[in-house]
PDB file of C-alpha atoms in Angstrom:
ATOM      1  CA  UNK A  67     -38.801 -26.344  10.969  1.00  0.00           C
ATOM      2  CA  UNK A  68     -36.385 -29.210  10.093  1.00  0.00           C
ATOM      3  CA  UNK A  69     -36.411 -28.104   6.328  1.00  0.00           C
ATOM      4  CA  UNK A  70     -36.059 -24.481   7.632  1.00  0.00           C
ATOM      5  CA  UNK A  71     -32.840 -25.321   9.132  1.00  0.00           C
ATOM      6  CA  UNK A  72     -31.706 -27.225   6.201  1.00  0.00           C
ATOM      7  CA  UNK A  73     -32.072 -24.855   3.721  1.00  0.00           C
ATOM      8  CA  UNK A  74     -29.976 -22.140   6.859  1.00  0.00           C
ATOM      9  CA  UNK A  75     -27.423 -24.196   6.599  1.00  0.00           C
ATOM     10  CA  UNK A  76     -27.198 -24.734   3.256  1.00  0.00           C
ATOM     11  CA  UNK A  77     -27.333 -21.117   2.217  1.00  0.00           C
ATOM     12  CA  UNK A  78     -24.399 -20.687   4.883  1.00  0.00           C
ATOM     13  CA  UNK A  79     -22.353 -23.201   3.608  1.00  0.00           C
ATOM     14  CA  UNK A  80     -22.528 -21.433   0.117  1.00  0.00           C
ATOM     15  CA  UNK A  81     -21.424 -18.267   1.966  1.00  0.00           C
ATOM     16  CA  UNK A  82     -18.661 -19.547   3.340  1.00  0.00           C
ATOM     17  CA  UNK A  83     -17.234 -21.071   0.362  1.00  0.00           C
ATOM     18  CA  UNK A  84     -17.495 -18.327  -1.505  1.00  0.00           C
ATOM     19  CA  UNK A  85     -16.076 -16.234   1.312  1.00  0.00           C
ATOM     20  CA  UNK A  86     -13.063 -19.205   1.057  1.00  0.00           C
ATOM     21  CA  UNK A  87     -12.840 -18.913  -2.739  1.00  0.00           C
ATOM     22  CA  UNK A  88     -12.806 -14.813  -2.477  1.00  0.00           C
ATOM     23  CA  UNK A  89      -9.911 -15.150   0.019  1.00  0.00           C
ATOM     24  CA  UNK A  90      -7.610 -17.512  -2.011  1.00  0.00           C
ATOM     25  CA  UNK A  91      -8.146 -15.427  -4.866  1.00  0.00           C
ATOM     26  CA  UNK A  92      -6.960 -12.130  -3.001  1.00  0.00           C
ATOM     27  CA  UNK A  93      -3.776 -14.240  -1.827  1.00  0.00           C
ATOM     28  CA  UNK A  94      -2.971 -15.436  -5.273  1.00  0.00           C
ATOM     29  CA  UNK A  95      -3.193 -11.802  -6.386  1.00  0.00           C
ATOM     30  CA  UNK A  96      -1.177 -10.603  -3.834  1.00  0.00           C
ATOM     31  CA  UNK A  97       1.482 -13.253  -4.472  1.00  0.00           C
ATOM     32  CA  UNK A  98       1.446 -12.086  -7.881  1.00  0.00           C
ATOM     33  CA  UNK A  99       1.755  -8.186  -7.087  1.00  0.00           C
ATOM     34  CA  UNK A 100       5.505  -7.604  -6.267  1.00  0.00           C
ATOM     35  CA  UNK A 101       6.825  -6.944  -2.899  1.00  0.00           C
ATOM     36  CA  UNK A 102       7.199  -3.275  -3.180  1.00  0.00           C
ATOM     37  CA  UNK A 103       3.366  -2.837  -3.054  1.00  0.00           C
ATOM     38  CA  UNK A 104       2.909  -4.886  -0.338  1.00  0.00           C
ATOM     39  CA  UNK A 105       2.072  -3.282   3.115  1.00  0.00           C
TER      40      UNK A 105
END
């Protein structure tokens, strides 16, 4: 069970830094995109 919940954690660790690196990369793009597209 302890290796169970090792491997949980691990997996959603890798989530959320993808999740992180997905959301810098949409705010670098939408610094990039002018301000008259911007809602």
């Amino acid at each position: 069970m302890l290796l169970l919940s090792k491997s949980i954690g691990f997996t959603l660790q890798k989530m959320m830094f993808c999740m992180l690196k997905a959301m810098l990369l949409q705010l670098k793009s939408y610094s990039f995109t002018p301000r008259k597209t911007r809602f």
